[in-house]
Short mmCIF file of C-alpha atoms in Angstrom, two decimals:
data_model
loop_
_atom_site.label_atom_id
_atom_site.label_comp_id
_atom_site.label_asym_id
_atom_site.label_seq_id
_atom_site.Cartn_x
_atom_site.Cartn_y
_atom_site.Cartn_z
CA MET A 29 -11.87 -17.67 25.98
CA SER A 30 -12.51 -13.58 25.41
CA ILE A 31 -9.98 -11.58 23.87
CA ARG A 32 -9.28 -10.16 27.04
CA ILE A 33 -8.68 -13.14 28.96
CA LYS A 34 -5.99 -14.06 25.68
CA ILE A 35 -4.18 -10.94 25.93
CA LEU A 36 -4.08 -10.92 29.39
CA ILE A 37 -2.40 -14.45 28.96
CA THR A 38 -0.32 -12.99 26.16
CA VAL A 39 0.86 -10.42 28.85
CA ILE A 40 1.67 -12.82 31.61
CA ASN A 41 3.36 -15.05 29.13
CA LEU A 42 6.07 -12.46 28.34
CA VAL A 43 6.79 -11.00 31.64
CA LEU A 44 7.90 -14.87 32.55
CA LEU A 45 9.59 -15.09 29.49
CA THR A 46 11.72 -11.69 30.76
CA VAL A 47 11.96 -13.06 34.04
CA PHE A 48 13.38 -16.21 33.06
CA ALA A 49 15.31 -14.97 30.12
CA SER A 50 18.45 -16.56 31.19
CA THR A 51 17.04 -20.11 31.87
CA SER A 52 15.20 -20.43 28.50
CA SER A 53 16.09 -22.62 25.63
CA GLY A 54 14.44 -19.88 23.33
CA ALA A 55 17.92 -18.05 21.91
CA GLU A 56 17.69 -13.81 21.70
CA VAL A 57 18.23 -12.57 18.49
CA GLY A 58 18.77 -8.73 19.68
CA GLY A 59 16.61 -7.46 21.70
CA LEU A 60 13.47 -9.82 21.41
CA ALA A 61 13.70 -13.62 22.06
CA SER A 62 12.57 -15.68 19.43
CA SER A 63 9.45 -18.25 20.05
CA GLY A 64 11.05 -20.96 18.29
CA ASN A 65 13.49 -23.47 19.59
CA ASP A 66 16.12 -22.89 17.31
CA GLY A 67 16.68 -19.27 18.37
CA LYS A 68 15.76 -17.69 14.84
CA VAL A 69 13.09 -15.14 14.43
CA ARG A 70 9.95 -15.94 12.98
CA MET A 71 8.73 -13.42 10.83
CA LEU A 72 5.41 -13.15 9.33
CA VAL A 73 4.11 -10.92 6.31
CA VAL A 74 0.56 -10.49 5.12
CA SER A 75 -0.23 -8.77 1.76
CA SER A 76 -3.23 -7.01 1.15
CA TYR A 77 -2.77 -8.31 -2.44
CA HIS A 78 -1.66 -11.06 -5.13
CA ARG A 79 1.53 -11.90 -6.05
CA ASP A 80 1.52 -10.28 -9.91
CA PHE A 81 0.45 -6.92 -8.67
CA PRO A 82 2.66 -4.66 -9.38
CA TRP A 83 2.46 -2.53 -6.08
CA SER A 84 3.03 -5.96 -4.92
CA ILE A 85 5.98 -6.55 -6.60
CA SER A 86 7.82 -3.17 -5.31
CA THR A 87 6.95 -3.62 -1.96
CA ASN A 88 8.91 -7.04 -1.85
CA ARG A 89 11.60 -5.67 -3.76
CA GLY A 90 12.08 -3.07 -0.76
CA LEU A 91 11.39 -5.60 1.93
CA VAL A 92 13.87 -8.37 0.33
CA GLU A 93 16.71 -5.54 -0.10
CA ALA A 94 16.18 -5.01 3.63
CA LEU A 95 15.83 -8.48 5.03
CA ILE A 96 19.22 -8.79 3.25
CA GLU A 97 20.96 -5.69 4.51
CA PHE A 98 19.68 -6.42 7.72
CA ASN A 99 21.13 -10.18 7.77
CA TYR A 100 17.29 -11.58 8.07
CA LEU A 101 18.66 -13.65 5.04
CA ASP A 102 21.85 -15.05 4.24
CA THR A 103 22.25 -14.46 0.35
CA PRO A 104 19.81 -13.07 -2.73
CA SER A 105 19.07 -16.33 -3.74
CA GLN A 106 17.43 -16.96 -0.56
CA GLY A 107 15.32 -13.48 -1.04
CA ASP A 108 13.99 -15.09 -4.71
CA VAL A 109 13.24 -18.51 -3.00
CA TYR A 110 11.41 -16.35 -0.38
CA THR A 111 9.89 -14.21 -3.43
CA GLU A 112 8.79 -17.64 -4.92
CA LYS A 113 7.95 -19.60 -2.29
CA ASP A 114 6.47 -17.12 0.65
CA PHE A 115 8.66 -19.38 2.67
CA VAL A 116 12.51 -19.16 3.76
CA GLU A 117 14.42 -19.81 6.44
CA SER A 118 17.86 -18.62 6.70
CA SER A 119 20.59 -18.66 9.33
CA ARG A 120 18.88 -16.68 11.62
CA SER A 121 14.93 -16.52 10.54
CA VAL A 122 11.97 -18.28 9.28
CA ILE A 123 10.02 -15.84 7.08
CA LYS A 124 6.61 -16.49 5.68
CA LYS A 125 4.19 -15.02 3.70
CA LEU A 126 0.70 -14.65 3.63
CA TRP A 127 -1.62 -13.14 1.06
CA MET A 128 -5.22 -11.85 1.59
CA ASP A 129 -5.94 -11.05 -2.33
CA THR A 130 -8.60 -8.48 -1.77
CA LYS A 131 -8.48 -6.55 -4.91
CA ARG A 132 -9.84 -9.87 -6.86
CA ARG A 133 -11.82 -11.03 -3.94
CA ASN A 134 -13.40 -8.24 -1.92
CA SER A 135 -16.56 -8.61 -1.12
CA GLN A 136 -17.22 -9.01 2.71
CA SER A 137 -17.70 -12.73 2.92
CA ASP A 138 -14.46 -13.34 0.47
CA ILE A 139 -12.71 -10.71 3.33
CA ALA A 140 -14.12 -12.61 6.14
CA LEU A 141 -13.25 -16.01 5.00
CA THR A 142 -10.07 -14.52 3.79
CA LEU A 143 -9.23 -13.23 7.65
CA ARG A 144 -10.06 -16.34 9.30
CA ARG A 145 -7.76 -18.52 6.75
CA VAL A 146 -4.92 -15.51 7.74
CA ILE A 147 -5.58 -15.73 11.44
CA THR A 148 -5.71 -19.36 11.75
CA GLU A 149 -2.24 -19.43 10.11
CA ILE A 150 -0.25 -16.83 11.76
CA ASP A 151 -1.59 -18.81 14.92
CA ALA A 152 -0.19 -21.45 13.66
CA PHE A 153 3.20 -20.01 12.54
CA ASN A 154 3.86 -18.34 16.07
CA PRO A 155 5.76 -15.01 14.75
CA ASP A 156 7.94 -13.12 16.81
CA ILE A 157 6.43 -10.16 14.54
CA ILE A 158 3.81 -9.48 12.41
CA LEU A 159 4.43 -7.36 9.16
CA LEU A 160 1.24 -6.20 7.43
CA GLY A 161 1.35 -4.76 3.42
CA ASP A 162 -1.48 -2.23 2.91
CA ASP A 163 -4.61 -1.10 3.89
CA ASN A 164 -6.99 -4.62 4.31
CA ALA A 165 -4.17 -6.30 6.00
CA ALA A 166 -3.21 -3.25 8.27
CA ASN A 167 -7.51 -3.23 9.05
CA TYR A 168 -8.48 -6.84 9.54
CA VAL A 169 -4.93 -8.41 10.44
CA GLY A 170 -3.90 -5.76 12.90
CA ASN A 171 -7.07 -5.37 14.47
CA GLN A 172 -6.73 -8.76 15.86
CA TYR A 173 -3.67 -8.42 16.77
CA ILE A 174 -3.57 -4.55 18.60
CA ASP A 175 -2.60 -4.85 22.36
CA SER A 176 -1.83 -8.49 21.82
CA GLY A 177 1.84 -9.53 22.60
CA ILE A 178 2.91 -9.53 19.42
CA PRO A 179 4.89 -6.72 17.42
CA VAL A 180 2.74 -5.37 14.84
CA VAL A 181 4.45 -3.23 11.56
CA PHE A 182 2.28 -1.94 8.72
CA TRP A 183 3.60 -0.07 5.24
CA GLY A 184 1.25 1.37 2.34
CA VAL A 185 -1.54 2.40 4.50
CA ASN A 186 -2.73 5.53 2.59
CA GLY A 187 -3.61 8.48 4.17
CA THR A 188 -3.23 9.18 7.72
CA PRO A 189 -2.29 5.67 9.72
CA LEU A 190 -4.77 6.66 12.73
CA LYS A 191 -8.30 5.79 10.64
CA TYR A 192 -8.25 2.16 11.50
CA GLY A 193 -7.56 2.69 15.13
CA LEU A 194 -4.19 1.09 15.63
CA ILE A 195 -2.69 4.27 16.84
CA ASP A 196 -3.81 6.80 19.81
CA SER A 197 -1.41 8.98 17.20
CA ILE A 198 1.50 9.77 15.29
CA GLU A 199 3.91 11.10 17.62
CA ARG A 200 2.59 8.63 20.68
CA PRO A 201 0.73 5.24 18.71
CA GLY A 202 0.31 3.74 22.63
CA HIS A 203 0.38 0.36 21.62
CA ASN A 204 1.78 -2.44 19.68
CA VAL A 205 1.80 -0.97 16.70
CA THR A 206 3.50 0.85 14.64
CA GLY A 207 5.01 1.70 10.58
CA ILE A 208 4.77 3.25 7.41
CA TYR A 209 2.24 4.97 5.67
CA GLN A 210 1.64 6.84 2.18
CA GLY A 211 1.34 10.62 2.34
CA GLY A 212 0.00 10.49 -1.27
CA HIS A 213 1.90 13.54 -2.33
CA ILE A 214 -1.35 13.96 -4.40
CA LEU A 215 -0.82 18.33 -3.79
CA ARG A 216 2.22 18.13 -5.32
CA ALA A 217 1.21 15.52 -8.41
CA VAL A 218 -1.90 17.66 -8.99
CA LYS A 219 0.43 20.72 -8.40
CA SER A 220 2.82 19.08 -11.42
CA LEU A 221 -0.03 18.23 -14.21
CA GLN A 222 -1.00 22.14 -13.66
CA ARG A 223 2.16 22.84 -14.57
CA LEU A 224 2.54 20.63 -17.11
CA VAL A 225 -0.73 21.48 -19.02
CA PRO A 226 -1.85 25.02 -18.86
CA GLY A 227 -4.97 26.02 -18.65
CA ILE A 228 -6.53 23.13 -16.13
CA LYS A 229 -9.64 24.59 -14.27
CA ARG A 230 -11.71 21.70 -13.63
CA MET A 231 -11.25 18.42 -12.63
CA ALA A 232 -12.86 15.23 -11.77
CA ILE A 233 -12.38 12.43 -9.81
CA LEU A 234 -12.67 8.66 -11.19
CA SER A 235 -11.89 6.00 -8.42
CA ASP A 236 -13.26 2.33 -7.98
CA ASP A 237 -14.92 1.90 -4.28
CA SER A 238 -12.23 0.27 -2.87
CA PRO A 239 -10.18 1.48 0.44
CA THR A 240 -7.02 2.58 -1.58
CA GLY A 241 -9.23 3.94 -4.32
CA ARG A 242 -11.40 6.19 -1.85
CA THR A 243 -8.59 7.49 0.10
CA HIS A 244 -7.46 8.98 -2.75
CA ALA A 245 -10.24 10.47 -3.82
CA LYS A 246 -10.91 12.14 -0.44
CA GLN A 247 -7.26 13.03 -0.10
CA VAL A 248 -8.17 15.41 -3.54
CA LYS A 249 -11.51 16.11 -2.09
CA ARG A 250 -10.05 17.83 1.26
CA PHE A 251 -7.35 19.61 -0.82
CA SER A 252 -9.80 21.27 -3.09
CA ASP A 253 -12.68 22.00 -0.04
CA GLN A 254 -8.76 24.01 1.26
CA ASP A 255 -8.81 26.02 -2.37
CA ALA A 256 -5.37 24.43 -2.33
CA LEU A 257 -6.14 23.02 -5.85
CA ASP A 258 -6.80 26.04 -7.40
CA VAL A 259 -8.98 23.60 -9.42
CA GLU A 260 -12.80 23.28 -9.30
CA LEU A 261 -13.77 19.83 -8.57
CA VAL A 262 -16.97 19.10 -10.98
CA GLU A 263 -17.41 15.80 -10.15
CA VAL A 264 -16.36 12.70 -7.47
CA VAL A 265 -17.06 9.53 -9.26
CA ILE A 266 -16.17 6.49 -6.66
CA THR A 267 -17.94 3.09 -7.96
CA ASN A 268 -17.31 -0.73 -8.14
CA SER A 269 -19.79 -0.78 -11.42
CA TYR A 270 -17.33 -0.57 -14.71
CA SER A 271 -20.43 0.21 -16.59
CA GLU A 272 -20.77 3.35 -14.17
CA TRP A 273 -17.44 4.14 -14.51
CA LYS A 274 -17.18 4.12 -18.24
CA ALA A 275 -20.18 6.20 -18.35
CA LYS A 276 -19.53 8.54 -16.03
CA ALA A 277 -15.80 9.11 -17.94
CA LEU A 278 -17.53 9.99 -20.69
CA GLU A 279 -19.86 12.15 -19.36
CA LEU A 280 -17.01 13.87 -17.88
CA GLN A 281 -14.79 14.28 -20.50
CA GLN A 282 -17.34 17.03 -21.98
CA LYS A 283 -17.23 18.98 -19.03
CA VAL A 284 -13.71 18.85 -17.27
CA ASP A 285 -10.16 19.67 -18.64
CA ALA A 286 -8.30 16.90 -16.20
CA PHE A 287 -8.83 13.75 -14.71
CA TYR A 288 -7.36 12.18 -10.91
CA MET A 289 -7.43 8.53 -11.97
CA SER A 290 -7.91 7.12 -8.69
CA LEU A 291 -7.19 3.13 -8.57
CA HIS A 292 -9.86 0.91 -11.05
CA HIS A 293 -8.93 -2.65 -9.62
CA THR A 294 -12.12 -3.77 -7.68
CA LEU A 295 -14.60 -2.86 -10.99
CA ARG A 296 -16.75 -5.58 -11.64
CA ASP A 297 -18.55 -5.94 -14.62
CA ASP A 298 -23.13 -6.24 -14.89
CA ASP A 299 -22.93 -10.20 -14.15
CA GLY A 300 -20.71 -9.14 -10.78
CA ARG A 301 -17.72 -10.81 -12.22
CA PRO A 302 -13.96 -8.99 -11.65
CA VAL A 303 -12.40 -6.35 -14.60
CA ASP A 304 -8.83 -7.33 -14.97
CA HIS A 305 -7.51 -3.27 -14.18
CA LYS A 306 -5.19 -3.62 -17.22
CA ASP A 307 -8.64 -3.73 -19.40
CA ALA A 308 -10.49 -1.33 -17.40
CA ALA A 309 -6.92 1.13 -17.91
CA GLY A 310 -6.80 0.58 -21.41
CA TRP A 311 -10.55 1.80 -22.46
CA TYR A 312 -9.98 4.76 -20.75
CA LEU A 313 -6.74 5.72 -22.61
CA LYS A 314 -8.33 4.88 -26.00
CA ASN A 315 -11.62 6.95 -25.07
CA ILE A 316 -10.74 9.11 -23.20
CA LEU A 317 -8.32 12.39 -24.42
CA LYS A 318 -7.83 14.48 -21.13
CA PRO A 319 -4.85 14.52 -19.27
CA GLU A 320 -4.73 12.52 -15.83
CA VAL A 321 -2.69 12.41 -13.03
CA ALA A 322 -2.51 9.24 -11.52
CA PRO A 323 -1.42 7.68 -7.31
CA ALA A 324 1.23 5.27 -8.21
CA ARG A 325 3.89 4.60 -10.57
CA TYR A 326 2.62 1.38 -12.08
CA MET A 327 -0.54 3.19 -13.79
CA VAL A 328 1.69 5.55 -15.57
CA GLU A 329 4.28 2.36 -16.75
CA GLY A 330 1.40 1.07 -18.05
CA GLY A 331 -0.04 4.28 -20.23
CA MET A 332 -1.63 7.09 -17.85
CA LEU A 333 0.21 10.30 -18.06
CA CYS A 334 2.24 11.16 -14.98
CA VAL A 335 2.51 10.72 -11.27
CA VAL A 336 4.33 11.93 -8.14
CA VAL A 337 5.94 8.63 -7.12
CA ASP A 338 5.03 7.13 -4.05
CA SER A 339 7.21 4.40 -3.98
CA GLY A 340 6.33 0.94 -2.87
CA TYR A 341 10.05 -0.04 -2.64
CA GLN A 342 10.66 2.28 0.42
CA GLN A 343 6.97 1.41 2.11
CA GLY A 344 8.37 -2.27 2.15
CA TYR A 345 11.72 -1.42 2.57
CA GLN A 346 11.48 0.65 5.91
CA GLY A 347 8.37 -1.17 7.12
CA VAL A 348 11.50 -4.35 7.29
CA LYS A 349 13.57 -1.65 8.79
CA MET A 350 11.23 -0.76 11.45
CA ALA A 351 10.59 -4.58 12.76
CA HIS A 352 14.65 -4.27 12.50
CA GLN A 353 14.60 -1.79 15.42
CA ILE A 354 11.99 -3.54 17.51
CA LEU A 355 13.76 -6.99 16.61
CA SER A 356 16.89 -6.43 17.29
CA GLN A 357 17.66 -2.81 19.01
CA ALA A 358 14.92 -3.23 21.59
CA ALA A 359 12.93 -0.43 20.48
CA GLU A 360 9.20 -0.18 21.26
CA PRO A 361 6.14 0.00 19.21
CA ALA A 362 4.04 2.18 21.10
CA THR A 363 7.17 4.75 21.11
CA MET A 364 7.72 4.62 17.59
CA LYS A 365 6.46 7.09 15.64
CA PRO A 366 4.65 6.11 11.84
CA PHE A 367 6.25 8.04 9.03
CA SER A 368 5.70 8.80 5.37
CA PRO A 369 8.98 8.38 3.36
CA GLU A 370 9.99 11.60 1.18
CA HIS A 371 8.01 11.90 -2.12
CA GLY A 372 9.80 10.47 -5.26
CA PRO A 373 10.09 11.76 -9.30
CA PHE A 374 8.05 13.69 -10.80
CA VAL A 375 6.92 10.48 -13.98
CA VAL A 376 5.57 11.40 -17.22
CA ASN A 377 4.88 9.13 -19.78
CA ARG A 378 6.17 10.13 -23.53
CA LYS A 379 3.01 8.06 -25.68
CA ARG A 380 0.08 9.44 -23.49
CA ALA A 381 1.75 12.94 -24.08
CA LYS A 382 2.06 13.13 -27.57
CA VAL A 383 -1.73 11.44 -27.73
CA LEU A 384 -2.72 14.51 -25.66
CA GLY A 385 -0.73 16.78 -28.07
CA LEU A 386 1.79 18.15 -25.25
CA THR A 387 4.75 17.06 -26.81
CA GLU A 388 6.29 20.31 -26.84
CA ARG A 389 5.11 20.29 -23.15
CA LEU A 390 7.71 17.81 -22.58
CA VAL A 391 10.41 20.55 -24.14
CA SER A 392 9.76 23.69 -22.01
CA GLN A 393 8.80 21.98 -19.27
CA ALA A 394 11.42 20.05 -18.81
CA LYS A 395 12.88 21.47 -15.88
CA ILE A 396 10.13 19.89 -13.87
CA ILE A 397 10.06 16.93 -14.89
CA ASP A 398 12.54 14.24 -13.13
CA GLU A 399 11.68 11.43 -15.63
CA ILE A 400 10.23 10.87 -19.03
CA ILE A 401 9.07 6.80 -19.78
CA GLU A 402 9.45 6.10 -23.27
#
């Protein structure tokens, strides 16, 4: 059966549900009819990554907090069950989570197999709404359900959410998909680094070759091309080769004053084996003695110098809040403007600052620093 026919059947089914809502055995929660016979909302969550990835932990905290606040979970303990088991049933909802694990299994064949599994599980679950965490879920899964009868909400998409063809415009998405994206706050982060560390004139970007890493690198380069950074961008390194990544870092250390340290989560060694991002960060911190700005708080908690926080918690929380507006307030994704939450604090790692000889700068520039990680 073609996709067009499937979509037509779905639309017809939705019309029938609307016409016969008063006599249907499926109860309603707010504005959207539940697909389950018990009247509970069926919510399917797909994460691009894996359970112990720091960003996943952060977005999950926001998601669970919102599920409790908007009464999709009865108690905080149900949030703990969901976090541990990827499944929970409350008095109002049935919630299931799937993991794509694309930080570690990121070849095209891996992603194709994962997508097949995820689609099969989504269809078997028969959700009332689908929530998609981060770029790969938004792109690969979202494009399987665009213009279907199931509302879709994404969060954590880096840069513009227009890039995957899921929405027509920011002002009016135009389909069954909307969500939350990461503005990145990159320009503010680089400017804050320049204020913290005087004399930065030349910068390089180090990034893995992942959707998120590439997006960060492109944003920095775009600001550089627009002369918004007041710094010369010497080179942009985007690679999944750990050997090349290290060699370039050592080479560029002699040419630049600072690095924009994009992600390093999909690096592979010379035998093609994945390199743990903590090991890569450990090598960098030991061997590179130049200041760096990172795109995520957990990277600064892991030893990098500084970040203007783009909150994973807010991404997950706001995603569920938007889903709630669809489920219980009859909001239409086609007219719900995607947005990026406000930037968070400027955070500095004291230990890294000491290694780089910047301890006195933490005092003299205290007014621009919102938080110091000890």
